[in-house]
Amino acid sequence: MVSDLSYWSSYIINQPYRILSYSFVHKDINHLLSNLFGIIVVRYCFINLKLKNIFLFLYLIILLIPIQTFLLFMMDSFLFYERNRALVGFSGIIFGTVSFILLSSLYGKQYIFNIFIGLNKNNEIYRLTTVFLSLGVVYSFLPSISLSGHIAGILSGFIIFIF
């Protein structure tokens, strides 16, 4: 069942529902719990940055999924030449959100695509997200953890912040 919903670069063109589905399925309860911990970290950051728009996380999810999927497809097709790898989970979105928060806490971010979000600079959150992303990347080198999924998420968050 999970393999029918997972990201799989050789099937993603013919089965476009995978673009959305792979982010919302998990391989086991530990995977789900680790992603829930990431959501708690994101929520803590939003509270401390005094977020002015309660829909920011939803906006980021909507933007991160296609950008991350595109980056994964490009990495699999042209960098790693890996066409038979299945990926599942919400961690790419969490990494993308945290990387967006990292830059927002460093520079501040008032608008995202002309929508007011009102994120202010915050050194504490900047340090927290730096540690979280650093540990997350190191964790990504463990077996059965997707380094490319996490890196694609981080890059997606940076791209959204820039635009």
mmCIF file of N, CA and C in Angstrom, residues 15-134:
data_model
loop_
_atom_site.group_PDB
_atom_site.id
_atom_site.type_symbol
_atom_site.label_atom_id
_atom_site.label_comp_id
_atom_site.label_asym_id
_atom_site.label_seq_id
_atom_site.Cartn_x
_atom_site.Cartn_y
_atom_site.Cartn_z
ATOM 1 N N GLN A 15 1.964 8.622 -12.893
ATOM 2 C CA GLN A 15 1.061 8.558 -11.747
ATOM 3 C C GLN A 15 1.227 9.847 -10.922
ATOM 4 N N PRO A 16 0.707 10.966 -11.412
ATOM 5 C CA PRO A 16 0.958 12.262 -10.770
ATOM 6 C C PRO A 16 0.373 12.396 -9.365
ATOM 7 N N TYR A 17 -0.549 11.523 -8.969
ATOM 8 C CA TYR A 17 -1.073 11.582 -7.602
ATOM 9 C C TYR A 17 0.045 11.379 -6.572
ATOM 10 N N ARG A 18 1.131 10.737 -6.978
ATOM 11 C CA ARG A 18 2.259 10.508 -6.076
ATOM 12 C C ARG A 18 2.914 11.829 -5.648
ATOM 13 N N ILE A 19 2.780 12.875 -6.462
ATOM 14 C CA ILE A 19 3.345 14.181 -6.114
ATOM 15 C C ILE A 19 2.798 14.651 -4.768
ATOM 16 N N LEU A 20 1.547 14.372 -4.503
ATOM 17 C CA LEU A 20 0.910 14.778 -3.254
ATOM 18 C C LEU A 20 0.947 13.679 -2.198
ATOM 19 N N SER A 21 0.729 12.451 -2.604
ATOM 20 C CA SER A 21 0.522 11.369 -1.629
ATOM 21 C C SER A 21 1.752 11.014 -0.815
ATOM 22 N N TYR A 22 2.937 11.060 -1.399
ATOM 23 C CA TYR A 22 4.115 10.554 -0.681
ATOM 24 C C TYR A 22 4.434 11.343 0.586
ATOM 25 N N SER A 23 4.025 12.581 0.644
ATOM 26 C CA SER A 23 4.309 13.391 1.832
ATOM 27 C C SER A 23 3.435 13.013 3.019
ATOM 28 N N PHE A 24 2.331 12.343 2.766
ATOM 29 C CA PHE A 24 1.363 12.092 3.829
ATOM 30 C C PHE A 24 1.281 10.636 4.264
ATOM 31 N N VAL A 25 2.154 9.780 3.757
ATOM 32 C CA VAL A 25 2.236 8.395 4.234
ATOM 33 C C VAL A 25 3.584 8.198 4.911
ATOM 34 N N HIS A 26 3.633 7.282 5.861
ATOM 35 C CA HIS A 26 4.853 7.020 6.620
ATOM 36 C C HIS A 26 5.092 5.522 6.689
ATOM 37 N N LYS A 27 6.342 5.135 6.824
ATOM 38 C CA LYS A 27 6.666 3.702 6.798
ATOM 39 C C LYS A 27 6.326 2.995 8.101
ATOM 40 N N ASP A 28 6.359 3.701 9.235
ATOM 41 C CA ASP A 28 6.000 3.093 10.517
ATOM 42 C C ASP A 28 5.694 4.182 11.539
ATOM 43 N N ILE A 29 5.359 3.765 12.755
ATOM 44 C CA ILE A 29 4.972 4.711 13.799
ATOM 45 C C ILE A 29 6.144 5.592 14.221
ATOM 46 N N ASN A 30 7.356 5.061 14.238
ATOM 47 C CA ASN A 30 8.529 5.869 14.596
ATOM 48 C C ASN A 30 8.754 6.987 13.592
ATOM 49 N N HIS A 31 8.546 6.692 12.330
ATOM 50 C CA HIS A 31 8.671 7.694 11.273
ATOM 51 C C HIS A 31 7.636 8.796 11.484
ATOM 52 N N LEU A 32 6.413 8.392 11.760
ATOM 53 C CA LEU A 32 5.343 9.361 11.996
ATOM 54 C C LEU A 32 5.642 10.229 13.227
ATOM 55 N N LEU A 33 6.107 9.606 14.301
ATOM 56 C CA LEU A 33 6.405 10.361 15.525
ATOM 57 C C LEU A 33 7.556 11.345 15.319
ATOM 58 N N SER A 34 8.574 10.964 14.558
ATOM 59 C CA SER A 34 9.683 11.894 14.309
ATOM 60 C C SER A 34 9.212 13.086 13.491
ATOM 61 N N ASN A 35 8.281 12.860 12.561
ATOM 62 C CA ASN A 35 7.724 13.972 11.791
ATOM 63 C C ASN A 35 6.836 14.854 12.664
ATOM 64 N N LEU A 36 6.106 14.258 13.591
ATOM 65 C CA LEU A 36 5.285 15.055 14.514
ATOM 66 C C LEU A 36 6.160 15.927 15.406
ATOM 67 N N PHE A 37 7.318 15.410 15.819
ATOM 68 C CA PHE A 37 8.262 16.216 16.598
ATOM 69 C C PHE A 37 8.708 17.431 15.784
ATOM 70 N N GLY A 38 8.965 17.238 14.493
ATOM 71 C CA GLY A 38 9.344 18.349 13.624
ATOM 72 C C GLY A 38 8.252 19.401 13.532
ATOM 73 N N ILE A 39 7.003 18.960 13.490
ATOM 74 C CA ILE A 39 5.885 19.908 13.442
ATOM 75 C C ILE A 39 5.814 20.706 14.740
ATOM 76 N N ILE A 40 6.111 20.071 15.864
ATOM 77 C CA ILE A 40 6.134 20.771 17.152
ATOM 78 C C ILE A 40 7.225 21.849 17.148
ATOM 79 N N VAL A 41 8.392 21.524 16.597
ATOM 80 C CA VAL A 41 9.480 22.503 16.491
ATOM 81 C C VAL A 41 9.047 23.683 15.620
ATOM 82 N N VAL A 42 8.404 23.398 14.498
ATOM 83 C CA VAL A 42 7.913 24.455 13.607
ATOM 84 C C VAL A 42 6.914 25.339 14.345
ATOM 85 N N ARG A 43 6.002 24.741 15.069
ATOM 86 C CA ARG A 43 4.999 25.509 15.814
ATOM 87 C C ARG A 43 5.662 26.403 16.860
ATOM 88 N N TYR A 44 6.641 25.866 17.586
ATOM 89 C CA TYR A 44 7.379 26.643 18.583
ATOM 90 C C TYR A 44 8.046 27.854 17.921
ATOM 91 N N CYS A 45 8.652 27.629 16.760
ATOM 92 C CA CYS A 45 9.318 28.731 16.036
ATOM 93 C C CYS A 45 8.317 29.795 15.617
ATOM 94 N N PHE A 46 7.172 29.386 15.080
ATOM 95 C CA PHE A 46 6.158 30.350 14.661
ATOM 96 C C PHE A 46 5.662 31.181 15.849
ATOM 97 N N ILE A 47 5.461 30.561 16.983
ATOM 98 C CA ILE A 47 5.002 31.281 18.176
ATOM 99 C C ILE A 47 6.030 32.327 18.588
ATOM 100 N N ASN A 48 7.313 31.939 18.607
ATOM 101 C CA ASN A 48 8.358 32.866 19.040
ATOM 102 C C ASN A 48 8.688 33.937 18.013
ATOM 103 N N LEU A 49 8.368 33.691 16.755
ATOM 104 C CA LEU A 49 8.557 34.716 15.725
ATOM 105 C C LEU A 49 7.346 35.643 15.636
ATOM 106 N N LYS A 50 6.341 35.382 16.474
ATOM 107 C CA LYS A 50 5.121 36.192 16.513
ATOM 108 C C LYS A 50 4.445 36.244 15.137
ATOM 109 N N LEU A 51 4.210 35.060 14.603
ATOM 110 C CA LEU A 51 3.562 34.899 13.303
ATOM 111 C C LEU A 51 2.240 35.647 13.261
ATOM 112 N N LYS A 52 2.031 36.415 12.209
ATOM 113 C CA LYS A 52 0.814 37.212 12.066
ATOM 114 C C LYS A 52 -0.236 36.553 11.171
ATOM 115 N N ASN A 53 0.126 35.499 10.463
ATOM 116 C CA ASN A 53 -0.801 34.842 9.551
ATOM 117 C C ASN A 53 -0.876 33.362 9.920
ATOM 118 N N ILE A 54 -2.035 32.931 10.406
ATOM 119 C CA ILE A 54 -2.171 31.553 10.882
ATOM 120 C C ILE A 54 -2.138 30.525 9.757
ATOM 121 N N PHE A 55 -2.206 30.954 8.524
ATOM 122 C CA PHE A 55 -2.212 30.026 7.397
ATOM 123 C C PHE A 55 -0.832 29.825 6.773
ATOM 124 N N LEU A 56 0.211 30.395 7.363
ATOM 125 C CA LEU A 56 1.539 30.297 6.761
ATOM 126 C C LEU A 56 1.978 28.856 6.562
ATOM 127 N N PHE A 57 1.783 27.993 7.540
ATOM 128 C CA PHE A 57 2.211 26.598 7.395
ATOM 129 C C PHE A 57 1.484 25.942 6.227
ATOM 130 N N LEU A 58 0.205 26.214 6.071
ATOM 131 C CA LEU A 58 -0.550 25.682 4.932
ATOM 132 C C LEU A 58 0.003 26.220 3.612
ATOM 133 N N TYR A 59 0.287 27.516 3.555
ATOM 134 C CA TYR A 59 0.884 28.100 2.347
ATOM 135 C C TYR A 59 2.206 27.412 2.019
ATOM 136 N N LEU A 60 3.014 27.215 3.049
ATOM 137 C CA LEU A 60 4.320 26.585 2.825
ATOM 138 C C LEU A 60 4.163 25.154 2.329
ATOM 139 N N ILE A 61 3.234 24.403 2.894
ATOM 140 C CA ILE A 61 3.000 23.029 2.433
ATOM 141 C C ILE A 61 2.610 23.034 0.961
ATOM 142 N N ILE A 62 1.694 23.917 0.594
ATOM 143 C CA ILE A 62 1.221 23.989 -0.795
ATOM 144 C C ILE A 62 2.364 24.344 -1.748
ATOM 145 N N LEU A 63 3.263 25.198 -1.312
ATOM 146 C CA LEU A 63 4.395 25.594 -2.148
ATOM 147 C C LEU A 63 5.529 24.565 -2.117
ATOM 148 N N LEU A 64 5.771 23.978 -0.955
ATOM 149 C CA LEU A 64 6.907 23.071 -0.814
ATOM 150 C C LEU A 64 6.724 21.756 -1.568
ATOM 151 N N ILE A 65 5.520 21.202 -1.568
ATOM 152 C CA ILE A 65 5.326 19.888 -2.185
ATOM 153 C C ILE A 65 5.748 19.874 -3.658
ATOM 154 N N PRO A 66 5.250 20.766 -4.509
ATOM 155 C CA PRO A 66 5.679 20.686 -5.914
ATOM 156 C C PRO A 66 7.148 21.054 -6.129
ATOM 157 N N ILE A 67 7.655 22.026 -5.370
ATOM 158 C CA ILE A 67 9.061 22.411 -5.542
ATOM 159 C C ILE A 67 9.973 21.277 -5.103
ATOM 160 N N GLN A 68 9.680 20.690 -3.947
ATOM 161 C CA GLN A 68 10.481 19.579 -3.454
ATOM 162 C C GLN A 68 10.415 18.389 -4.407
ATOM 163 N N THR A 69 9.243 18.078 -4.919
ATOM 164 C CA THR A 69 9.099 16.954 -5.838
ATOM 165 C C THR A 69 9.892 17.204 -7.116
ATOM 166 N N PHE A 70 9.840 18.423 -7.620
ATOM 167 C CA PHE A 70 10.619 18.764 -8.811
ATOM 168 C C PHE A 70 12.114 18.601 -8.545
ATOM 169 N N LEU A 71 12.586 19.109 -7.400
ATOM 170 C CA LEU A 71 14.006 18.981 -7.062
ATOM 171 C C LEU A 71 14.406 17.520 -6.899
ATOM 172 N N LEU A 72 13.558 16.721 -6.249
ATOM 173 C CA LEU A 72 13.840 15.287 -6.108
ATOM 174 C C LEU A 72 13.942 14.613 -7.471
ATOM 175 N N PHE A 73 12.999 14.933 -8.350
ATOM 176 C CA PHE A 73 12.998 14.344 -9.685
ATOM 177 C C PHE A 73 14.273 14.727 -10.448
ATOM 178 N N MET A 74 14.667 15.984 -10.345
ATOM 179 C CA MET A 74 15.892 16.428 -11.018
ATOM 180 C C MET A 74 17.131 15.740 -10.428
ATOM 181 N N MET A 75 17.187 15.634 -9.100
ATOM 182 C CA MET A 75 18.330 14.959 -8.469
ATOM 183 C C MET A 75 18.379 13.490 -8.865
ATOM 184 N N ASP A 76 17.222 12.829 -8.849
ATOM 185 C CA ASP A 76 17.188 11.413 -9.213
ATOM 186 C C ASP A 76 17.517 11.193 -10.681
ATOM 187 N N SER A 77 17.071 12.093 -11.532
ATOM 188 C CA SER A 77 17.256 11.910 -12.970
ATOM 189 C C SER A 77 18.636 12.330 -13.460
ATOM 190 N N PHE A 78 19.189 13.392 -12.901
ATOM 191 C CA PHE A 78 20.410 13.955 -13.468
ATOM 192 C C PHE A 78 21.621 13.978 -12.540
ATOM 193 N N LEU A 79 21.421 13.812 -11.245
ATOM 194 C CA LEU A 79 22.549 13.863 -10.312
ATOM 195 C C LEU A 79 22.907 12.474 -9.783
ATOM 196 N N PHE A 80 21.919 11.779 -9.233
ATOM 197 C CA PHE A 80 22.177 10.466 -8.638
ATOM 198 C C PHE A 80 21.877 9.312 -9.598
ATOM 199 N N TYR A 81 21.143 9.594 -10.668
ATOM 200 C CA TYR A 81 20.721 8.557 -11.618
ATOM 201 C C TYR A 81 20.038 7.400 -10.899
ATOM 202 N N GLU A 82 19.181 7.746 -9.965
ATOM 203 C CA GLU A 82 18.460 6.766 -9.151
ATOM 204 C C GLU A 82 16.990 6.813 -9.529
ATOM 205 N N ARG A 83 16.524 5.823 -10.286
ATOM 206 C CA ARG A 83 15.138 5.824 -10.764
ATOM 207 C C ARG A 83 14.235 4.885 -9.961
ATOM 208 N N ASN A 84 14.800 4.101 -9.076
ATOM 209 C CA ASN A 84 14.011 3.078 -8.383
ATOM 210 C C ASN A 84 14.047 3.238 -6.871
ATOM 211 N N ARG A 85 13.991 4.451 -6.408
ATOM 212 C CA ARG A 85 13.992 4.701 -4.973
ATOM 213 C C ARG A 85 12.627 5.224 -4.564
ATOM 214 N N ALA A 86 12.047 4.609 -3.554
ATOM 215 C CA ALA A 86 10.756 5.047 -3.031
ATOM 216 C C ALA A 86 10.979 5.908 -1.791
ATOM 217 N N LEU A 87 10.312 7.048 -1.733
ATOM 218 C CA LEU A 87 10.394 7.950 -0.586
ATOM 219 C C LEU A 87 8.994 8.220 -0.052
ATOM 220 N N VAL A 88 8.881 8.289 1.272
ATOM 221 C CA VAL A 88 7.622 8.661 1.913
ATOM 222 C C VAL A 88 7.923 9.570 3.090
ATOM 223 N N GLY A 89 6.920 10.304 3.527
ATOM 224 C CA GLY A 89 7.035 11.079 4.750
ATOM 225 C C GLY A 89 6.948 12.578 4.572
ATOM 226 N N PHE A 90 6.753 13.227 5.688
ATOM 227 C CA PHE A 90 6.532 14.667 5.760
ATOM 228 C C PHE A 90 7.816 15.429 6.075
ATOM 229 N N SER A 91 8.919 14.715 6.245
ATOM 230 C CA SER A 91 10.141 15.366 6.717
ATOM 231 C C SER A 91 10.694 16.385 5.721
ATOM 232 N N GLY A 92 10.535 16.155 4.438
ATOM 233 C CA GLY A 92 10.987 17.150 3.467
ATOM 234 C C GLY A 92 10.257 18.468 3.643
ATOM 235 N N ILE A 93 8.972 18.403 3.932
ATOM 236 C CA ILE A 93 8.189 19.618 4.174
ATOM 237 C C ILE A 93 8.634 20.279 5.475
ATOM 238 N N ILE A 94 8.916 19.484 6.481
ATOM 239 C CA ILE A 94 9.400 20.038 7.752
ATOM 240 C C ILE A 94 10.753 20.714 7.540
ATOM 241 N N PHE A 95 11.663 20.051 6.837
ATOM 242 C CA PHE A 95 12.968 20.649 6.570
ATOM 243 C C PHE A 95 12.819 21.919 5.735
ATOM 244 N N GLY A 96 11.902 21.915 4.774
ATOM 245 C CA GLY A 96 11.661 23.117 3.981
ATOM 246 C C GLY A 96 11.117 24.251 4.816
ATOM 247 N N THR A 97 10.192 23.943 5.709
ATOM 248 C CA THR A 97 9.620 24.960 6.579
ATOM 249 C C THR A 97 10.676 25.506 7.537
ATOM 250 N N VAL A 98 11.482 24.610 8.094
ATOM 251 C CA VAL A 98 12.519 25.051 9.034
ATOM 252 C C VAL A 98 13.572 25.894 8.309
ATOM 253 N N SER A 99 13.925 25.535 7.085
ATOM 254 C CA SER A 99 14.894 26.361 6.353
ATOM 255 C C SER A 99 14.302 27.723 6.019
ATOM 256 N N PHE A 100 12.998 27.779 5.718
ATOM 257 C CA PHE A 100 12.321 29.059 5.513
ATOM 258 C C PHE A 100 12.351 29.883 6.805
ATOM 259 N N ILE A 101 12.076 29.228 7.938
ATOM 260 C CA ILE A 101 12.110 29.908 9.235
ATOM 261 C C ILE A 101 13.523 30.382 9.555
ATOM 262 N N LEU A 102 14.528 29.576 9.218
ATOM 263 C CA LEU A 102 15.924 29.957 9.464
ATOM 264 C C LEU A 102 16.238 31.290 8.806
ATOM 265 N N LEU A 103 15.924 31.404 7.527
ATOM 266 C CA LEU A 103 16.198 32.666 6.821
ATOM 267 C C LEU A 103 15.294 33.794 7.316
ATOM 268 N N SER A 104 14.047 33.470 7.660
ATOM 269 C CA SER A 104 13.129 34.494 8.175
ATOM 270 C C SER A 104 13.595 35.029 9.520
ATOM 271 N N SER A 105 14.145 34.152 10.362
ATOM 272 C CA SER A 105 14.616 34.604 11.668
ATOM 273 C C SER A 105 15.922 35.378 11.551
ATOM 274 N N LEU A 106 16.657 35.158 10.485
ATOM 275 C CA LEU A 106 17.900 35.886 10.262
ATOM 276 C C LEU A 106 17.644 37.253 9.632
ATOM 277 N N TYR A 107 16.776 37.298 8.633
ATOM 278 C CA TYR A 107 16.541 38.531 7.872
ATOM 279 C C TYR A 107 15.180 39.183 8.126
ATOM 280 N N GLY A 108 14.238 38.426 8.659
ATOM 281 C CA GLY A 108 12.864 38.914 8.758
ATOM 282 C C GLY A 108 12.156 38.687 7.434
ATOM 283 N N LYS A 109 10.865 38.491 7.495
ATOM 284 C CA LYS A 109 10.082 38.274 6.269
ATOM 285 C C LYS A 109 8.677 38.773 6.544
ATOM 286 N N GLN A 110 8.280 39.813 5.858
ATOM 287 C CA GLN A 110 6.968 40.400 6.094
ATOM 288 C C GLN A 110 5.891 39.860 5.154
ATOM 289 N N TYR A 111 6.284 39.470 3.949
ATOM 290 C CA TYR A 111 5.310 39.014 2.949
ATOM 291 C C TYR A 111 5.814 37.764 2.256
ATOM 292 N N ILE A 112 4.886 36.913 1.889
ATOM 293 C CA ILE A 112 5.169 35.780 1.024
ATOM 294 C C ILE A 112 4.146 35.845 -0.102
ATOM 295 N N PHE A 113 4.610 36.104 -1.290
ATOM 296 C CA PHE A 113 3.744 36.266 -2.465
ATOM 297 C C PHE A 113 2.599 37.246 -2.190
ATOM 298 N N ASN A 114 2.948 38.416 -1.691
ATOM 299 C CA ASN A 114 2.014 39.506 -1.384
ATOM 300 C C ASN A 114 1.004 39.177 -0.291
ATOM 301 N N ILE A 115 1.277 38.149 0.501
ATOM 302 C CA ILE A 115 0.429 37.812 1.646
ATOM 303 C C ILE A 115 1.220 38.179 2.903
ATOM 304 N N PHE A 116 0.632 38.991 3.754
ATOM 305 C CA PHE A 116 1.327 39.445 4.955
ATOM 306 C C PHE A 116 1.485 38.297 5.945
ATOM 307 N N ILE A 117 2.742 38.047 6.390
ATOM 308 C CA ILE A 117 3.000 37.023 7.399
ATOM 309 C C ILE A 117 3.678 37.616 8.632
ATOM 310 N N GLY A 118 4.408 38.691 8.487
ATOM 311 C CA GLY A 118 4.977 39.433 9.607
ATOM 312 C C GLY A 118 5.943 38.665 10.486
ATOM 313 N N LEU A 119 6.921 37.997 9.899
ATOM 314 C CA LEU A 119 7.935 37.306 10.695
ATOM 315 C C LEU A 119 9.100 38.247 10.950
ATOM 316 N N ASN A 120 9.455 38.406 12.210
ATOM 317 C CA ASN A 120 10.536 39.310 12.594
ATOM 318 C C ASN A 120 11.826 38.545 12.854
ATOM 319 N N LYS A 121 12.932 39.265 12.824
ATOM 320 C CA LYS A 121 14.227 38.668 13.161
ATOM 321 C C LYS A 121 14.183 38.144 14.591
ATOM 322 N N ASN A 122 14.903 37.024 14.827
ATOM 323 C CA ASN A 122 14.947 36.452 16.161
ATOM 324 C C ASN A 122 16.179 35.556 16.250
ATOM 325 N N ASN A 123 17.185 35.995 17.012
ATOM 326 C CA ASN A 123 18.439 35.238 17.107
ATOM 327 C C ASN A 123 18.261 33.881 17.772
ATOM 328 N N GLU A 124 17.368 33.784 18.756
ATOM 329 C CA GLU A 124 17.135 32.497 19.421
ATOM 330 C C GLU A 124 16.591 31.463 18.428
ATOM 331 N N ILE A 125 15.627 31.857 17.638
ATOM 332 C CA ILE A 125 15.047 30.942 16.649
ATOM 333 C C ILE A 125 16.067 30.636 15.558
ATOM 334 N N TYR A 126 16.868 31.612 15.184
ATOM 335 C CA TYR A 126 17.927 31.362 14.200
ATOM 336 C C TYR A 126 18.885 30.274 14.702
ATOM 337 N N ARG A 127 19.305 30.371 15.952
ATOM 338 C CA ARG A 127 20.213 29.358 16.518
ATOM 339 C C ARG A 127 19.526 27.991 16.599
ATOM 340 N N LEU A 128 18.267 27.973 17.031
ATOM 341 C CA LEU A 128 17.517 26.722 17.140
ATOM 342 C C LEU A 128 17.387 26.036 15.777
ATOM 343 N N THR A 129 17.004 26.798 14.761
ATOM 344 C CA THR A 129 16.819 26.195 13.440
ATOM 345 C C THR A 129 18.144 25.776 12.818
ATOM 346 N N THR A 130 19.212 26.497 13.110
ATOM 347 C CA THR A 130 20.532 26.093 12.627
ATOM 348 C C THR A 130 20.919 24.739 13.217
ATOM 349 N N VAL A 131 20.717 24.577 14.517
ATOM 350 C CA VAL A 131 21.027 23.299 15.179
ATOM 351 C C VAL A 131 20.118 22.197 14.648
ATOM 352 N N PHE A 132 18.820 22.486 14.535
ATOM 353 C CA PHE A 132 17.852 21.488 14.055
ATOM 354 C C PHE A 132 18.210 21.013 12.653
ATOM 355 N N LEU A 133 18.489 21.946 11.742
ATOM 356 C CA LEU A 133 18.845 21.557 10.376
ATOM 357 C C LEU A 133 20.178 20.827 10.333
ATOM 358 N N SER A 134 21.147 21.265 11.099
ATOM 359 C CA SER A 134 22.459 20.603 11.117
ATOM 360 C C SER A 134 22.337 19.167 11.611
#
